[in-house]
Short mmCIF file of C-alpha atoms in Angstrom, two decimals:
data_model
loop_
_atom_site.label_atom_id
_atom_site.label_comp_id
_atom_site.label_asym_id
_atom_site.label_seq_id
_atom_site.Cartn_x
_atom_site.Cartn_y
_atom_site.Cartn_z
CA MET A 1 0.00 0.00 0.00
CA LEU A 2 1.07 3.57 -0.67
CA LEU A 3 0.07 6.49 1.55
CA ILE A 4 0.37 10.12 0.46
CA LYS A 5 0.03 12.53 3.38
CA ASN A 6 0.24 16.21 4.34
CA GLY A 7 -0.40 17.53 0.82
CA LYS A 8 -2.82 20.08 -0.54
CA ILE A 9 -5.11 17.68 -2.37
CA VAL A 10 -6.97 19.17 -5.33
CA THR A 11 -9.31 16.30 -6.16
CA MET A 12 -11.22 17.82 -9.12
CA ALA A 13 -14.25 16.10 -7.58
CA GLY A 14 -15.76 19.04 -5.70
CA ILE A 15 -13.96 18.69 -2.37
CA ASN A 16 -10.34 19.60 -1.63
CA TYR A 17 -8.11 19.05 1.38
CA GLU A 18 -5.56 21.57 2.61
CA ASN A 19 -3.77 18.83 4.52
CA GLY A 20 -5.09 15.56 3.18
CA THR A 21 -4.22 11.92 2.78
CA ILE A 22 -4.64 9.36 -0.01
CA LEU A 23 -4.39 5.60 0.40
CA ILE A 24 -3.55 3.46 -2.63
CA LYS A 25 -3.71 -0.29 -2.99
CA ASN A 26 -3.39 -2.55 -6.03
CA GLY A 27 -3.23 0.42 -8.39
CA LYS A 28 -6.45 2.01 -7.16
CA ILE A 29 -7.36 4.83 -4.78
CA ILE A 30 -9.11 3.19 -1.84
CA GLU A 31 -9.49 6.17 0.50
CA VAL A 32 -9.18 9.97 0.45
CA GLY A 33 -9.57 12.13 3.55
CA GLU A 34 -8.09 14.36 6.22
CA GLN A 35 -6.54 11.58 8.27
CA ILE A 36 -5.78 7.95 7.46
CA ILE A 37 -4.02 5.86 10.09
CA GLU A 38 -0.52 4.83 9.04
CA GLN A 39 0.48 1.17 9.14
CA ASP A 40 3.89 -0.48 9.10
CA ASN A 41 3.29 -2.10 5.72
CA MET A 42 2.66 1.23 3.99
CA GLU A 43 5.08 3.10 1.75
CA ILE A 44 4.81 6.77 2.78
CA ILE A 45 5.14 9.88 0.64
CA ASP A 46 5.18 13.06 2.70
CA ALA A 47 3.80 15.75 0.38
CA LYS A 48 4.06 18.56 2.91
CA GLY A 49 3.98 21.92 1.13
CA GLY A 50 3.05 20.27 -2.17
CA TRP A 51 0.04 20.23 -4.45
CA VAL A 52 -1.45 16.79 -5.06
CA LEU A 53 -3.55 16.47 -8.22
CA PRO A 54 -4.95 13.75 -10.43
CA GLY A 55 -2.50 12.87 -13.16
CA LEU A 56 -2.77 15.34 -16.03
CA ILE A 57 -4.40 14.36 -19.32
CA ASP A 58 -3.53 15.58 -22.83
CA ALA A 59 -6.74 15.09 -24.81
CA HIS A 60 -5.14 15.36 -28.27
CA CYS A 61 -1.56 14.63 -29.22
CA HIS A 62 0.57 12.37 -31.37
CA LEU A 63 2.80 10.99 -28.63
CA GLY A 64 4.72 7.95 -29.84
CA MET A 65 3.46 8.41 -33.41
CA ILE A 66 6.15 10.89 -34.43
CA GLU A 67 9.17 10.16 -32.33
CA GLU A 68 11.84 12.47 -30.99
CA GLU A 69 15.43 12.38 -32.25
CA ILE A 70 14.82 9.85 -35.04
CA GLY A 71 13.49 11.88 -37.97
CA ALA A 72 11.67 10.25 -40.88
CA GLU A 73 12.22 6.71 -39.59
CA GLY A 74 10.26 7.54 -36.43
CA ASN A 75 7.45 9.35 -38.23
CA ASP A 76 4.37 7.13 -38.47
CA LEU A 77 1.89 9.97 -38.24
CA ASN A 78 0.23 10.11 -41.67
CA GLU A 79 -0.56 7.39 -44.21
CA MET A 80 -0.66 9.73 -47.20
CA SER A 81 -1.52 7.08 -49.81
CA ASP A 82 -5.31 7.15 -49.43
CA PRO A 83 -7.61 9.91 -48.10
CA LEU A 84 -9.88 7.30 -46.45
CA THR A 85 -8.12 5.14 -43.87
CA PRO A 86 -10.57 4.51 -41.00
CA HIS A 87 -9.01 1.11 -40.34
CA LEU A 88 -5.64 2.51 -39.22
CA ARG A 89 -5.06 1.98 -35.50
CA ALA A 90 -2.86 4.20 -33.35
CA LEU A 91 -2.21 1.05 -31.33
CA ASP A 92 -0.09 -0.22 -34.23
CA GLY A 93 1.88 3.00 -34.66
CA ILE A 94 2.77 4.09 -31.12
CA ASN A 95 6.26 3.45 -29.80
CA PRO A 96 6.07 3.53 -25.97
CA LEU A 97 9.87 3.84 -25.84
CA ASP A 98 9.80 7.26 -27.51
CA PRO A 99 11.73 9.58 -25.14
CA ALA A 100 8.77 11.99 -25.15
CA PHE A 101 6.90 9.54 -22.90
CA ARG A 102 9.54 10.21 -20.23
CA GLU A 103 9.00 13.95 -20.63
CA ALA A 104 5.26 13.47 -20.19
CA VAL A 105 5.74 11.46 -17.00
CA LYS A 106 8.21 14.01 -15.64
CA ALA A 107 5.57 16.73 -16.16
CA GLY A 108 2.90 14.78 -14.26
CA ILE A 109 1.02 13.78 -17.43
CA THR A 110 -0.23 10.25 -16.86
CA THR A 111 -2.66 9.74 -19.76
CA VAL A 112 -2.95 10.97 -23.33
CA MET A 113 -5.17 10.48 -26.34
CA SER A 114 -2.83 9.84 -29.26
CA GLY A 115 -3.35 8.91 -32.87
CA PRO A 116 -2.83 9.65 -36.56
CA GLY A 117 -2.46 13.10 -38.07
CA SER A 118 -4.71 15.21 -40.24
CA THR A 119 -3.69 14.65 -43.84
CA ASN A 120 -6.55 12.24 -44.54
CA VAL A 121 -10.27 12.89 -44.61
CA ILE A 122 -10.59 9.87 -42.31
CA GLY A 123 -7.27 9.24 -40.64
CA GLY A 124 -7.86 6.30 -38.34
CA GLN A 125 -8.53 5.32 -34.76
CA PHE A 126 -7.15 7.16 -31.74
CA ILE A 127 -6.26 5.47 -28.45
CA VAL A 128 -6.33 6.62 -24.82
CA ILE A 129 -3.11 5.41 -23.27
CA LYS A 130 -1.11 5.72 -20.04
CA THR A 131 2.34 7.28 -20.37
CA LYS A 132 4.37 4.61 -18.57
CA GLY A 133 5.10 1.16 -19.96
CA VAL A 134 6.69 -0.78 -22.81
CA SER A 135 3.57 -2.33 -24.39
CA ALA A 136 0.88 -0.15 -25.95
CA ASP A 137 -1.60 -2.99 -25.48
CA GLU A 138 -1.00 -3.04 -21.72
CA MET A 139 -0.90 0.77 -21.43
CA ALA A 140 -4.22 1.25 -23.25
CA VAL A 141 -7.15 2.69 -21.31
CA MET A 142 -9.56 2.73 -24.26
CA GLN A 143 -9.01 1.33 -27.77
CA PRO A 144 -10.44 2.51 -30.09
CA ALA A 145 -11.36 5.77 -28.41
CA ALA A 146 -12.28 7.98 -31.40
CA LEU A 147 -12.18 8.06 -35.19
CA LYS A 148 -10.14 10.92 -36.60
CA ILE A 149 -11.51 13.04 -39.44
CA ALA A 150 -9.94 16.17 -40.90
CA LEU A 151 -11.51 19.19 -42.54
CA GLY A 152 -9.95 22.32 -44.00
CA GLU A 153 -6.51 22.91 -45.45
CA ASN A 154 -4.63 19.70 -44.77
CA PRO A 155 -6.49 17.12 -46.92
CA LYS A 156 -6.81 19.71 -49.71
CA ARG A 157 -3.09 20.43 -49.72
CA ILE A 158 -1.93 16.82 -49.63
CA TYR A 159 -4.25 15.40 -52.26
CA LYS A 160 -4.10 18.35 -54.60
CA GLY A 161 -0.39 17.53 -54.78
CA LYS A 162 -1.36 13.99 -55.79
CA ASN A 163 -3.94 15.28 -58.31
CA LYS A 164 -6.76 13.33 -56.69
CA MET A 165 -9.87 14.02 -54.64
CA PRO A 166 -10.24 15.92 -52.35
CA MET A 167 -8.96 19.22 -53.72
CA THR A 168 -11.74 21.31 -52.17
CA ARG A 169 -13.71 21.49 -48.94
CA MET A 170 -16.66 20.18 -50.92
CA GLY A 171 -14.62 17.18 -51.98
CA THR A 172 -13.48 16.49 -48.43
CA THR A 173 -17.02 16.55 -47.08
CA ALA A 174 -18.39 14.53 -49.99
CA LEU A 175 -15.86 11.75 -49.37
CA LEU A 176 -16.67 11.78 -45.66
CA ARG A 177 -20.41 11.67 -46.31
CA GLU A 178 -20.05 8.94 -48.94
CA THR A 179 -18.00 6.76 -46.59
CA LEU A 180 -20.41 7.13 -43.69
CA ILE A 181 -23.31 6.16 -45.99
CA LYS A 182 -21.36 3.09 -47.07
CA GLY A 183 -20.81 2.33 -43.40
CA LEU A 184 -24.53 2.54 -42.66
CA ASN A 185 -25.33 0.24 -45.60
CA TYR A 186 -22.64 -2.19 -44.51
CA LYS A 187 -23.93 -2.25 -40.94
CA THR A 188 -27.50 -2.91 -42.13
CA LYS A 189 -26.36 -5.83 -44.29
CA LYS A 190 -24.20 -7.23 -41.52
CA ASP A 191 -27.01 -7.01 -38.95
CA ARG A 192 -29.41 -8.77 -41.32
CA ALA A 193 -26.93 -11.52 -42.11
CA GLN A 194 -26.20 -12.12 -38.44
CA ALA A 195 -29.92 -12.21 -37.60
CA LYS A 196 -30.40 -14.93 -40.23
CA GLY A 197 -27.23 -16.78 -39.32
CA ASP A 198 -25.82 -16.22 -42.80
CA ASN A 199 -22.14 -15.90 -43.64
CA PHE A 200 -20.91 -12.34 -44.03
CA ASP A 201 -17.62 -11.11 -45.48
CA LEU A 202 -16.04 -8.55 -43.16
CA ASP A 203 -14.64 -5.28 -44.55
CA ILE A 204 -11.95 -3.87 -42.25
CA LYS A 205 -12.59 -0.28 -43.33
CA MET A 206 -16.32 -0.52 -42.73
CA GLU A 207 -15.82 -2.35 -39.43
CA ALA A 208 -13.89 0.69 -38.16
CA LEU A 209 -16.96 2.87 -38.77
CA ILE A 210 -19.39 0.76 -36.75
CA PRO A 211 -18.34 2.02 -33.27
CA VAL A 212 -18.95 5.57 -34.52
CA LEU A 213 -22.33 4.75 -36.04
CA GLU A 214 -23.33 3.02 -32.80
CA LYS A 215 -22.21 6.07 -30.77
CA LYS A 216 -19.67 4.03 -28.85
CA ILE A 217 -16.89 6.43 -29.86
CA PRO A 218 -17.00 9.94 -31.39
CA LEU A 219 -15.78 11.42 -34.61
CA LYS A 220 -12.71 13.40 -33.63
CA ALA A 221 -12.86 16.33 -36.02
CA HIS A 222 -9.76 18.33 -36.91
CA ALA A 223 -11.31 21.73 -37.66
CA HIS A 224 -9.73 25.17 -37.26
CA ARG A 225 -11.81 27.55 -39.38
CA ALA A 226 -15.37 28.51 -38.48
CA ASP A 227 -16.93 26.99 -41.61
CA ASP A 228 -15.03 23.73 -41.07
CA ILE A 229 -16.25 23.54 -37.49
CA LEU A 230 -19.82 24.04 -38.70
CA THR A 231 -19.32 21.33 -41.33
CA ALA A 232 -18.24 18.89 -38.61
CA ILE A 233 -21.35 19.77 -36.61
CA ARG A 234 -23.51 19.36 -39.73
CA ILE A 235 -22.10 15.89 -40.47
CA ALA A 236 -22.52 14.74 -36.86
CA LYS A 237 -26.14 15.86 -36.88
CA GLU A 238 -26.85 14.35 -40.30
CA PHE A 239 -25.57 10.91 -39.30
CA ASP A 240 -26.56 11.12 -35.61
CA VAL A 241 -23.05 10.44 -34.33
CA SER A 242 -21.07 11.82 -31.40
CA LEU A 243 -18.46 14.50 -32.06
CA THR A 244 -15.51 16.24 -30.48
CA ILE A 245 -14.28 19.46 -32.09
CA ASP A 246 -10.49 19.43 -32.02
CA HIS A 247 -8.37 22.58 -32.48
CA CYS A 248 -11.43 24.87 -32.84
CA THR A 249 -9.29 27.94 -33.50
CA ASP A 250 -12.27 30.04 -34.66
CA GLY A 251 -14.53 28.75 -31.91
CA ASN A 252 -14.91 32.23 -30.41
CA LEU A 253 -16.55 33.38 -33.66
CA ILE A 254 -19.34 30.78 -33.59
CA VAL A 255 -19.67 30.05 -29.89
CA GLU A 256 -23.49 29.91 -29.93
CA GLN A 257 -23.51 27.31 -32.69
CA ILE A 258 -20.94 25.19 -30.86
CA LYS A 259 -22.88 25.45 -27.61
CA SER A 260 -26.12 24.47 -29.36
CA SER A 261 -24.48 21.44 -30.94
CA GLY A 262 -23.58 19.97 -27.56
CA ALA A 263 -20.16 18.94 -28.85
CA PRO A 264 -17.22 19.37 -26.48
CA VAL A 265 -14.07 21.16 -27.60
CA ILE A 266 -10.44 20.08 -27.36
CA LEU A 267 -8.74 23.42 -27.92
CA GLY A 268 -5.28 24.13 -29.22
CA PRO A 269 -2.43 24.02 -29.73
CA SER A 270 -2.45 27.68 -28.73
CA MET A 271 1.19 28.02 -27.66
CA THR A 272 2.55 27.92 -31.21
CA PHE A 273 3.34 30.06 -34.23
CA ARG A 274 0.43 30.71 -36.65
CA THR A 275 1.63 28.42 -39.40
CA LYS A 276 -1.27 28.65 -41.87
CA ILE A 277 -4.27 30.75 -42.85
CA GLU A 278 -6.82 28.75 -40.88
CA THR A 279 -4.94 29.43 -37.62
CA LYS A 280 -4.80 33.21 -38.02
CA ASN A 281 -7.24 33.74 -35.12
CA LYS A 282 -5.33 31.53 -32.69
CA SER A 283 -5.56 32.85 -29.11
CA PHE A 284 -5.88 31.63 -25.53
CA ASP A 285 -8.83 34.05 -25.30
CA THR A 286 -10.88 31.45 -27.20
CA ALA A 287 -10.70 29.14 -24.18
CA VAL A 288 -12.26 31.85 -22.04
CA VAL A 289 -15.07 32.58 -24.51
CA LEU A 290 -15.98 28.91 -24.94
CA ASN A 291 -15.79 28.10 -21.26
CA ASN A 292 -17.89 31.13 -20.27
CA ALA A 293 -20.54 29.99 -22.75
CA GLY A 294 -20.76 26.62 -21.03
CA VAL A 295 -18.94 24.54 -23.65
CA LYS A 296 -17.16 21.51 -22.18
CA LEU A 297 -13.49 22.35 -22.71
CA ALA A 298 -10.17 20.53 -22.63
CA LEU A 299 -6.77 21.83 -23.73
CA MET A 300 -4.22 19.99 -25.86
CA THR A 301 -0.58 20.26 -26.89
CA ASP A 302 -0.96 18.47 -30.25
CA HIS A 303 2.53 17.15 -29.40
CA PRO A 304 4.99 17.51 -31.03
CA VAL A 305 3.51 20.82 -32.25
CA THR A 306 3.81 21.98 -28.63
CA PRO A 307 6.06 19.67 -26.58
CA ILE A 308 3.87 17.58 -24.32
CA GLU A 309 5.60 18.67 -21.11
CA TYR A 310 4.16 22.17 -21.62
CA LEU A 311 0.54 21.05 -21.19
CA PRO A 312 0.20 22.59 -17.69
CA ILE A 313 1.80 25.80 -18.95
CA CYS A 314 -0.82 25.96 -21.73
CA ALA A 315 -3.49 25.79 -19.04
CA GLY A 316 -1.69 28.52 -17.12
CA LEU A 317 -1.70 30.79 -20.16
CA ALA A 318 -5.43 30.20 -20.54
CA VAL A 319 -5.84 31.24 -16.90
CA LYS A 320 -3.76 34.32 -17.62
CA ALA A 321 -6.21 35.11 -20.43
CA GLY A 322 -9.15 34.95 -18.03
CA LEU A 323 -10.01 31.31 -17.31
CA SER A 324 -10.50 30.63 -13.60
CA MET A 325 -7.84 28.64 -11.76
CA GLU A 326 -10.28 25.77 -11.25
CA ASP A 327 -11.35 25.72 -14.90
CA GLY A 328 -7.73 25.79 -16.00
CA LEU A 329 -7.02 22.64 -13.98
CA LYS A 330 -10.26 21.01 -15.14
CA SER A 331 -9.21 21.49 -18.77
CA ILE A 332 -6.26 19.12 -18.25
CA THR A 333 -7.85 16.70 -15.78
CA ILE A 334 -11.53 15.89 -15.28
CA ASN A 335 -12.88 17.72 -18.35
CA ALA A 336 -10.39 15.90 -20.55
CA ALA A 337 -11.34 12.57 -18.97
CA GLU A 338 -15.05 13.19 -19.50
CA ILE A 339 -14.59 14.25 -23.12
CA LEU A 340 -12.47 11.17 -23.82
CA GLY A 341 -15.04 8.90 -22.17
CA VAL A 342 -12.72 7.57 -19.45
CA SER A 343 -13.78 9.58 -16.39
CA ASN A 344 -14.85 6.37 -14.68
CA ARG A 345 -11.14 5.61 -14.27
CA ILE A 346 -9.15 8.83 -14.36
CA GLY A 347 -9.37 12.63 -14.14
CA SER A 348 -10.04 13.07 -10.43
CA ILE A 349 -8.85 11.78 -7.07
CA GLU A 350 -11.74 9.62 -5.91
CA LYS A 351 -12.19 6.25 -4.28
CA GLY A 352 -12.14 3.45 -6.82
CA LYS A 353 -10.33 5.32 -9.60
CA ASP A 354 -6.91 4.51 -11.00
CA ALA A 355 -4.16 5.77 -8.73
CA ASP A 356 -2.75 8.26 -11.25
CA ILE A 357 -1.46 11.18 -9.20
CA ALA A 358 0.93 14.09 -9.74
CA ILE A 359 2.60 15.89 -6.83
CA TYR A 360 4.10 19.31 -7.37
CA ASP A 361 5.94 21.84 -5.22
CA GLY A 362 3.35 24.45 -6.21
CA ASN A 363 0.66 25.22 -8.76
CA PRO A 364 1.53 23.13 -11.85
CA MET A 365 0.28 25.89 -14.16
CA GLU A 366 3.09 28.20 -12.98
CA ILE A 367 6.35 28.16 -14.90
CA PHE A 368 8.71 27.65 -11.94
CA THR A 369 6.80 24.71 -10.44
CA ASN A 370 8.56 21.35 -10.27
CA THR A 371 7.07 17.87 -10.37
CA LEU A 372 8.03 15.97 -7.22
CA TYR A 373 6.33 12.65 -7.95
CA THR A 374 4.32 11.09 -10.74
CA ILE A 375 2.34 7.99 -9.81
CA ILE A 376 0.72 5.81 -12.47
CA ASN A 377 -1.47 2.84 -11.57
CA GLY A 378 -0.30 3.15 -8.00
CA ARG A 379 3.41 2.93 -8.79
CA ILE A 380 5.95 5.73 -8.61
CA ALA A 381 6.88 6.47 -12.23
CA TYR A 382 8.94 9.59 -11.50
CA LYS A 383 10.58 11.04 -8.42
CA LYS A 384 12.57 14.28 -8.41
#
């Protein structure tokens, strides 16, 4: 058993402790409170003067998909041979030995959603994964966790260079719509065949669409510009599927439409150079506007666009722009967990949840703060 004592516990579950205690056993939190009696068989961490938080969560990145130090050999981010690749699995492309995983752990980031990039109209399946381990299968929290789609400049640019569809936003959306219709037809035929006990030939591309069509996982829509965001909302409504709006750079311009859609936003990366036309309105102010409107909000690094270890600093900059301290922390903990569909396990310090905990010598959103401990599944993964 592991006992953390004397820390300022920020649970993200509605109750905090100025001088609290957490008891961990078999990788789970089994008790949280003011006082827990110490026993001889307990490993003790004295967090006096420290902040104790749930492990941080990056809700959108490419950790392990485009590796540090290696260059082209370590880049498995985009399969640029076909604009429609729903059957690609991040699970098959992530290298858990990428040094960036160590940086994540050192920053107190215990879970990420990682997956393919945005060159394809349908890019493949994302995974929610812990940041400590050597096997992606064993580190996985949820697989698949979302199906990546991309609107706007990226698919146009890549496939115009190949002289094939899509070369326009109309082409991108038409391909997306066509594929979802094929998925619906495939699902209907499969359901009928199974009901009759008939043989049915599986199609790996269409199989990847079924969890989306059954609302088990969302479409994860890469959309920066206002019209692209609205297209994502339109498609989700047309096919009655769940949606997360990722990047959402122009979200402040259409906040009422986003709020009405009910779709949560994974915002960012905001701590970067404006590299293309569709990011010209990039600002941390957008986080404030969306949050104040009641939109469920998480922040991302889009690693390696912003190095993953700067996730808490991104939240701090959003707080500097006007987000409350609590909402800043929520955007990288419980909000992220809820948007990713894994809040039953992570995102807050509560009895029964995974023992993923970060201990800092101050507020993690402040630049001079150090990580003292990172605990993943009840084991110390980092110690300063």
